[in-house]
Short mmCIF file of C-alpha atoms and ligand atoms in Angstrom, two decimals:
data_model
loop_
_atom_site.label_atom_id
_atom_site.label_comp_id
_atom_site.label_asym_id
_atom_site.label_seq_id
_atom_site.Cartn_x
_atom_site.Cartn_y
_atom_site.Cartn_z
CA MET A 1 105.19 70.59 66.66
CA PRO A 2 106.50 72.65 69.56
CA VAL A 3 108.35 70.77 72.32
CA ALA A 4 107.19 71.13 75.93
CA THR A 5 110.48 72.03 77.59
CA ILE A 6 109.01 72.56 81.05
CA GLU A 7 105.68 71.49 82.58
CA TRP A 8 104.07 71.35 85.98
CA VAL A 9 102.61 67.88 86.52
CA ASN A 10 101.02 66.72 89.78
CA GLY A 11 102.89 69.18 91.94
CA LYS A 12 106.25 68.52 90.31
CA VAL A 13 108.17 70.19 87.54
CA ARG A 14 108.86 68.03 84.50
CA ILE A 15 111.62 69.07 82.12
CA ILE A 16 113.34 67.66 79.09
CA ASP A 17 116.89 66.75 80.16
CA GLN A 18 118.70 68.66 77.43
CA THR A 19 122.06 67.12 78.25
CA LYS A 20 120.73 63.85 76.78
CA LEU A 21 119.66 65.28 73.42
CA PRO A 22 119.77 64.57 70.53
CA HIS A 23 120.23 60.87 71.30
CA LYS A 24 117.54 60.52 73.93
CA LEU A 25 114.40 62.55 74.56
CA GLU A 26 114.19 62.03 78.31
CA ARG A 27 111.95 63.89 80.72
CA VAL A 28 112.96 64.17 84.36
CA GLU A 29 110.97 65.21 87.39
CA ILE A 30 112.21 68.03 89.57
CA LYS A 31 110.77 67.61 93.03
CA ASN A 32 112.65 70.18 95.08
CA VAL A 33 114.52 73.43 94.80
CA ARG A 34 117.96 71.81 95.08
CA SER A 35 117.27 69.65 92.04
CA MET A 36 116.05 72.73 90.20
CA TRP A 37 119.27 74.59 91.05
CA HIS A 38 121.32 71.66 89.71
CA ALA A 39 119.16 71.29 86.60
CA ILE A 40 119.81 74.96 85.77
CA LYS A 41 123.52 74.84 86.64
CA LYS A 42 124.14 71.66 84.65
CA LEU A 43 122.11 72.93 81.67
CA LYS A 44 119.49 70.20 81.88
CA ILE A 45 117.24 73.16 81.38
CA ARG A 46 118.79 76.14 79.65
CA GLY A 47 118.15 79.17 77.46
CA ALA A 48 117.18 82.48 79.02
CA PRO A 49 113.34 82.33 78.87
CA ALA A 50 113.26 78.66 79.93
CA ILE A 51 115.53 79.40 82.88
CA GLY A 52 113.13 82.19 83.86
CA VAL A 53 110.13 79.88 84.01
CA ALA A 54 112.24 77.22 85.76
CA GLY A 55 113.17 79.85 88.35
CA ALA A 56 109.50 80.72 88.92
CA PHE A 57 108.60 77.07 89.53
CA GLY A 58 111.77 76.68 91.60
CA MET A 59 110.37 79.37 93.89
CA ILE A 60 107.20 77.30 94.32
CA LEU A 61 109.21 74.15 95.09
CA GLY A 62 111.41 76.03 97.54
CA THR A 63 108.62 77.61 99.56
CA ARG A 64 105.61 75.32 99.36
CA ASP A 65 106.54 73.40 102.55
CA SER A 66 107.08 76.61 104.47
CA LYS A 67 105.42 76.56 107.89
CA ALA A 68 105.27 80.37 107.98
CA LYS A 69 102.15 81.75 109.60
CA SER A 70 102.45 85.29 108.28
CA TYR A 71 103.57 86.98 105.05
CA LYS A 72 106.51 88.48 106.94
CA GLU A 73 107.79 85.01 107.87
CA PHE A 74 106.96 83.60 104.44
CA LYS A 75 108.91 86.41 102.78
CA LYS A 76 112.06 85.19 104.54
CA ASN A 77 111.62 81.80 102.82
CA LEU A 78 110.99 83.53 99.51
CA ASP A 79 114.09 85.72 99.80
CA ARG A 80 116.26 82.76 100.74
CA THR A 81 114.94 80.68 97.84
CA ALA A 82 115.37 83.53 95.36
CA GLY A 83 118.97 84.07 96.53
CA TYR A 84 119.71 80.37 96.17
CA LEU A 85 118.19 79.99 92.69
CA GLY A 86 119.80 83.23 91.55
CA SER A 87 123.22 81.80 92.44
CA SER A 88 122.87 79.09 89.77
CA ARG A 89 123.70 81.12 86.64
CA PRO A 90 124.39 84.87 86.56
CA THR A 91 123.95 86.05 82.97
CA ALA A 92 120.39 85.39 81.77
CA VAL A 93 118.40 88.19 83.33
CA ASN A 94 115.15 86.31 82.73
CA LEU A 95 115.99 84.23 85.80
CA PHE A 96 116.19 87.29 88.05
CA TRP A 97 113.16 88.85 86.36
CA ALA A 98 111.15 85.71 87.16
CA LEU A 99 112.35 85.45 90.77
CA LYS A 100 111.41 89.10 91.35
CA ARG A 101 108.04 88.64 89.70
CA ILE A 102 107.17 85.78 92.05
CA GLU A 103 108.29 87.86 95.04
CA ARG A 104 106.19 90.78 93.80
CA CYS A 105 103.17 88.52 93.39
CA ALA A 106 103.56 87.34 97.00
CA GLU A 107 103.75 90.94 98.17
CA GLU A 108 100.60 91.84 96.24
CA HIS A 109 98.78 89.00 98.03
CA SER A 110 100.41 89.65 101.40
CA PHE A 111 97.04 90.46 103.04
CA LEU A 112 95.95 86.81 102.50
CA PRO A 113 96.75 83.78 104.66
CA VAL A 114 99.99 82.04 103.61
CA PRO A 115 98.28 79.02 101.92
CA GLU A 116 96.43 81.45 99.68
CA ILE A 117 99.61 83.35 98.88
CA LYS A 118 101.17 80.02 97.86
CA ALA A 119 98.20 79.32 95.57
CA ALA A 120 98.60 82.77 93.99
CA LEU A 121 102.26 82.01 93.26
CA ILE A 122 101.41 78.83 91.37
CA LYS A 123 98.89 80.77 89.33
CA GLU A 124 101.52 83.40 88.55
CA ALA A 125 104.04 80.78 87.40
CA PHE A 126 101.41 79.33 85.05
CA LYS A 127 100.70 82.83 83.77
CA MET A 128 104.40 83.30 83.02
CA MET A 129 104.44 80.03 81.13
CA LYS A 130 101.49 81.07 78.99
CA GLU A 131 102.98 84.51 78.39
CA ASP A 132 106.19 82.93 77.13
CA ARG A 133 104.23 80.82 74.64
CA ASP A 134 102.32 83.87 73.38
CA VAL A 135 105.30 86.22 73.30
CA CYS A 136 107.43 83.77 71.28
CA ARG A 137 104.68 83.38 68.69
CA ARG A 138 104.25 87.13 68.45
CA MET A 139 108.01 87.64 67.95
CA ALA A 140 107.98 84.89 65.32
CA SER A 141 105.26 86.63 63.33
CA LEU A 142 107.07 89.95 63.51
CA GLY A 143 110.48 88.47 62.70
CA ASP A 144 109.12 86.48 59.79
CA LYS A 145 108.54 89.76 57.96
CA LEU A 146 112.33 90.15 57.76
CA VAL A 147 112.82 86.77 56.05
CA LYS A 148 112.56 86.46 52.29
CA LYS A 149 111.87 83.32 50.26
CA GLY A 150 114.84 81.01 49.83
CA GLU A 151 117.14 82.91 52.21
CA ARG A 152 120.13 81.25 53.80
CA ILE A 153 120.19 81.95 57.50
CA LEU A 154 122.87 81.33 60.09
CA THR A 155 122.09 80.80 63.77
CA HIS A 156 124.21 80.17 66.86
CA CYS A 157 123.62 78.13 70.02
CA ASN A 158 119.98 77.17 70.61
CA ALA A 159 117.25 79.78 70.74
CA GLY A 160 114.45 77.34 69.99
CA GLY A 161 111.60 75.63 71.79
CA LEU A 162 114.16 74.07 74.12
CA ALA A 163 115.35 77.52 75.25
CA THR A 164 111.81 78.68 76.00
CA VAL A 165 108.61 77.04 77.19
CA ASP A 166 107.90 75.49 73.81
CA TYR A 167 108.50 77.59 70.67
CA GLY A 168 111.64 79.66 70.66
CA THR A 169 112.91 83.14 69.94
CA ALA A 170 115.32 83.17 66.97
CA LEU A 171 114.24 79.69 65.90
CA GLY A 172 110.60 80.73 66.33
CA VAL A 173 111.15 83.19 63.47
CA LEU A 174 112.58 80.38 61.35
CA PHE A 175 109.71 78.03 62.23
CA LYS A 176 107.23 80.71 61.15
CA ALA A 177 109.09 81.40 57.88
CA ASN A 178 109.08 77.68 57.18
CA GLU A 179 105.37 77.39 57.99
CA ARG A 180 104.77 80.14 55.46
CA GLY A 181 106.52 78.10 52.81
CA LYS A 182 109.56 80.35 52.46
CA ASN A 183 111.87 77.46 51.75
CA ILE A 184 114.71 78.74 53.91
CA LYS A 185 118.07 77.05 54.42
CA VAL A 186 119.58 77.21 57.88
CA PHE A 187 123.24 76.91 58.83
CA VAL A 188 123.88 76.08 62.48
CA ASP A 189 127.12 76.77 64.37
CA GLU A 190 127.95 73.74 66.50
CA THR A 191 128.58 76.14 69.44
CA ARG A 192 131.51 74.83 71.45
CA PRO A 193 132.06 74.00 74.22
CA LEU A 194 128.68 72.44 75.01
CA LEU A 195 127.43 72.08 71.44
CA GLN A 196 123.92 73.47 71.85
CA GLY A 197 123.85 74.18 68.11
CA ALA A 198 124.93 70.69 67.05
CA ARG A 199 122.88 68.81 69.63
CA LEU A 200 119.73 70.89 70.09
CA THR A 201 119.19 73.32 67.22
CA THR A 202 119.75 70.77 64.46
CA TRP A 203 117.41 68.39 66.30
CA GLU A 204 114.66 71.00 66.45
CA LEU A 205 115.06 72.11 62.83
CA LEU A 206 115.16 68.57 61.46
CA LYS A 207 111.98 67.78 63.41
CA GLU A 208 110.29 70.61 61.49
CA LYS A 209 111.78 69.34 58.22
CA ILE A 210 113.75 72.53 57.68
CA ASP A 211 116.80 72.34 55.40
CA VAL A 212 119.63 72.44 57.95
CA THR A 213 123.41 72.26 57.63
CA LEU A 214 125.70 71.95 60.64
CA ILE A 215 129.03 73.78 60.60
CA CYS A 216 131.91 74.09 63.06
CA ASP A 217 132.10 77.54 64.63
CA ASN A 218 135.23 78.40 62.67
CA MET A 219 133.53 77.87 59.29
CA ALA A 220 131.14 80.83 59.41
CA ALA A 221 133.57 83.38 57.95
CA PHE A 222 134.30 81.22 54.93
CA LEU A 223 130.59 80.75 54.21
CA MET A 224 129.99 84.48 54.49
CA LYS A 225 132.91 85.22 52.20
CA LYS A 226 131.42 82.88 49.60
CA GLY A 227 128.15 84.83 49.76
CA GLU A 228 126.24 81.90 51.19
CA ILE A 229 124.66 83.62 54.20
CA ASP A 230 121.92 86.22 53.81
CA LYS A 231 120.98 86.85 57.44
CA ILE A 232 121.83 85.86 60.99
CA PHE A 233 119.24 85.34 63.72
CA VAL A 234 120.26 84.78 67.35
CA GLY A 235 118.66 84.98 70.79
CA ALA A 236 119.88 86.89 73.86
CA ASP A 237 120.47 86.31 77.55
CA ARG A 238 120.51 89.95 78.61
CA ILE A 239 120.21 93.23 76.72
CA ALA A 240 121.46 96.42 78.35
CA GLY A 241 119.69 99.78 78.13
CA ASN A 242 121.80 100.84 75.13
CA GLY A 243 121.06 97.66 73.15
CA ASP A 244 124.32 95.79 73.86
CA VAL A 245 123.53 92.08 73.78
CA ALA A 246 124.87 89.25 75.94
CA ASN A 247 124.42 85.94 74.19
CA LYS A 248 126.21 82.61 73.86
CA ILE A 249 129.95 82.91 73.47
CA GLY A 250 130.76 83.27 69.79
CA THR A 251 127.88 85.61 68.98
CA TYR A 252 130.27 88.57 69.01
CA ASN A 253 132.57 86.77 66.54
CA LEU A 254 129.60 86.37 64.20
CA ALA A 255 128.56 89.99 64.62
CA VAL A 256 132.02 91.26 63.66
CA LEU A 257 132.16 88.93 60.67
CA ALA A 258 128.65 89.92 59.67
CA ARG A 259 129.51 93.61 59.65
CA TYR A 260 132.60 92.98 57.50
CA HIS A 261 130.55 90.96 55.01
CA LYS A 262 127.54 93.35 55.15
CA ILE A 263 125.16 90.71 56.49
CA PRO A 264 122.48 91.85 58.96
CA LEU A 265 122.51 90.23 62.40
CA TYR A 266 119.12 90.19 64.15
CA VAL A 267 118.51 89.50 67.82
CA VAL A 268 115.17 88.01 68.86
CA ALA A 269 114.33 88.43 72.54
CA PRO A 270 111.35 89.12 74.79
CA ILE A 271 111.09 92.24 76.93
CA SER A 272 111.96 90.08 79.98
CA THR A 273 115.51 89.81 78.56
CA PHE A 274 116.12 93.57 78.79
CA ASP A 275 117.88 94.98 81.81
CA LEU A 276 117.42 98.71 82.14
CA THR A 277 119.45 98.80 85.35
CA LEU A 278 122.54 98.45 83.15
CA SER A 279 123.32 101.26 80.77
CA SER A 280 125.75 99.21 78.69
CA GLY A 281 126.91 95.66 78.11
CA LYS A 282 130.17 96.10 79.99
CA ASP A 283 128.32 95.67 83.29
CA ILE A 284 126.56 92.42 82.33
CA PRO A 285 127.91 89.61 84.53
CA ILE A 286 129.45 86.90 82.39
CA GLU A 287 129.27 83.34 83.65
CA GLN A 288 132.63 81.54 83.78
CA ARG A 289 132.20 77.79 83.58
CA ASP A 290 134.33 74.79 84.51
CA GLY A 291 137.45 74.26 82.40
CA ARG A 292 136.55 70.59 81.96
CA GLU A 293 133.88 71.66 79.46
CA VAL A 294 136.64 72.86 77.14
CA ARG A 295 139.11 70.05 77.84
CA THR A 296 136.46 67.53 76.82
CA VAL A 297 133.95 67.01 74.05
CA MET A 298 130.83 65.25 75.30
CA GLY A 299 132.80 63.85 78.22
CA LYS A 300 135.76 62.64 76.10
CA LYS A 301 139.11 64.22 76.92
CA VAL A 302 140.62 66.21 74.04
CA ALA A 303 143.28 68.22 75.90
CA PRO A 304 145.82 67.62 78.66
CA ASP A 305 144.19 67.53 82.12
CA ASN A 306 146.43 70.28 83.40
CA VAL A 307 146.11 72.81 80.58
CA LYS A 308 144.72 76.18 81.66
CA VAL A 309 141.31 76.99 80.24
CA TYR A 310 139.31 80.17 79.69
CA ASN A 311 135.60 79.35 79.50
CA PRO A 312 133.21 82.32 79.48
CA ALA A 313 129.71 81.11 78.59
CA PHE A 314 128.63 84.38 76.98
CA ASP A 315 130.00 87.42 75.20
CA ILE A 316 128.76 90.93 74.53
CA THR A 317 127.82 92.12 71.09
CA PRO A 318 127.81 95.92 70.91
CA ALA A 319 124.51 97.47 69.86
CA SER A 320 126.25 99.04 66.85
CA LEU A 321 126.61 95.56 65.28
CA VAL A 322 122.94 94.61 65.73
CA ALA A 323 120.70 95.40 62.73
CA ALA A 324 117.47 95.12 64.75
CA ILE A 325 116.06 93.59 67.93
CA ILE A 326 112.79 91.73 67.48
CA THR A 327 110.61 91.79 70.59
CA GLU A 328 106.94 91.14 71.28
CA LYS A 329 106.49 94.91 71.36
CA GLY A 330 107.83 95.44 67.88
CA ILE A 331 111.02 95.49 65.88
CA PHE A 332 113.50 97.90 67.44
CA ARG A 333 115.97 99.66 65.17
CA PRO A 334 119.04 101.65 66.19
CA PRO A 335 119.63 103.90 67.99
CA TYR A 336 118.21 101.62 70.69
CA SER A 337 118.36 103.53 73.99
CA LYS A 338 115.21 105.60 73.53
CA VAL A 339 113.07 102.90 71.98
CA ILE A 340 114.07 100.36 74.66
CA LYS A 341 113.25 102.79 77.46
CA LYS A 342 109.89 103.64 75.91
CA ALA A 343 108.97 99.94 75.47
CA MET A 344 109.88 99.15 79.08
CA ILE A 345 107.75 101.86 80.64
CA ARG A 346 104.72 101.26 78.45
O1 MRU B 401 124.24 78.42 78.10
P1 MRU B 401 122.88 78.38 77.47
O2 MRU B 401 122.68 77.18 76.60
O3 MRU B 401 121.77 78.58 78.47
O4 MRU B 401 122.87 79.65 76.51
C1 MRU B 401 121.72 79.95 75.80
C2 MRU B 401 121.86 81.06 74.84
O5 MRU B 401 122.87 81.72 74.78
C3 MRU B 401 120.67 81.39 74.00
O6 MRU B 401 121.07 81.87 72.75
C4 MRU B 401 119.87 82.48 74.73
O7 MRU B 401 119.50 82.07 76.00
C5 MRU B 401 118.67 82.87 73.98
S1 MRU B 401 117.48 81.61 74.10
C6 MRU B 401 116.00 82.00 73.56
#
């Protein structure tokens, strides 16, 4: 059963607090834009598509008490709120896509009185939520065609229901393959430093009764060498115009290993994850996070307090290492530039 990662209940946003999983399935209410900013920053809600929808509802929370009498005044509130929410995490482009979409919706309704513009924004956020559900299921059906019976699949981080509204991108494909009785086996990288693989992905796969094995990040090469991985499926936080992919730190390691061992690496991502303003991955902003995340494991110190730390949250996998990108508009194969451009203008 899909998990409802984010909901709108009685004028408040309700999310699963992902920092508490897998030990506690706790839902928290987000009543204002500041709490939404913190929820995104602290990874209570995370994963590119989920952050997008959170951003859309954050815009509602941040502007609903506006006393603006005209669209022009209201737009100032919208711009301020979008700037604030956009400062939470820089890499997942779905956040910026969602903030812009809400701003565009307001502009399209700018001839209406402000209360009616506000109502249109809520409708738009709901529409985005529904689209995410549909798009993930469509990508799952397409991606499933790439999975054969009994295959052993490796995934990294969490690209499941928890990273979207309720179903997932890369894990959506695995859910679909499982539903179709393909008897797959999934290996999950723990995904240091914040362990999204160990905490979230294993939880989601076990819930669906999928055969899952957790490994430390440094074990993937050995498994590949032994011929125990057939395919890799991962999500994405931003894909540049040439097909370079930003995803959770460690994805690039896997991609290099996969090429060496002749294992295809597939990226599953909706069109909202593409950023045509960037021609290559080198311009994708990479979030640098607090060193304490590396010096600790689940809050327990594992390194000296004063050791220097490098903690980028994402890396860039060059398009040349990606076997295909599965989107709701089809499976893209290299060379990517043309096909991405065509899909975006359609
Ligand atoms: O830092 P996170 O947990 O938000 O990173 C998430 C990822 O890297 C996911 O793989 C990505 O957002 C794709 S999710 C469908």
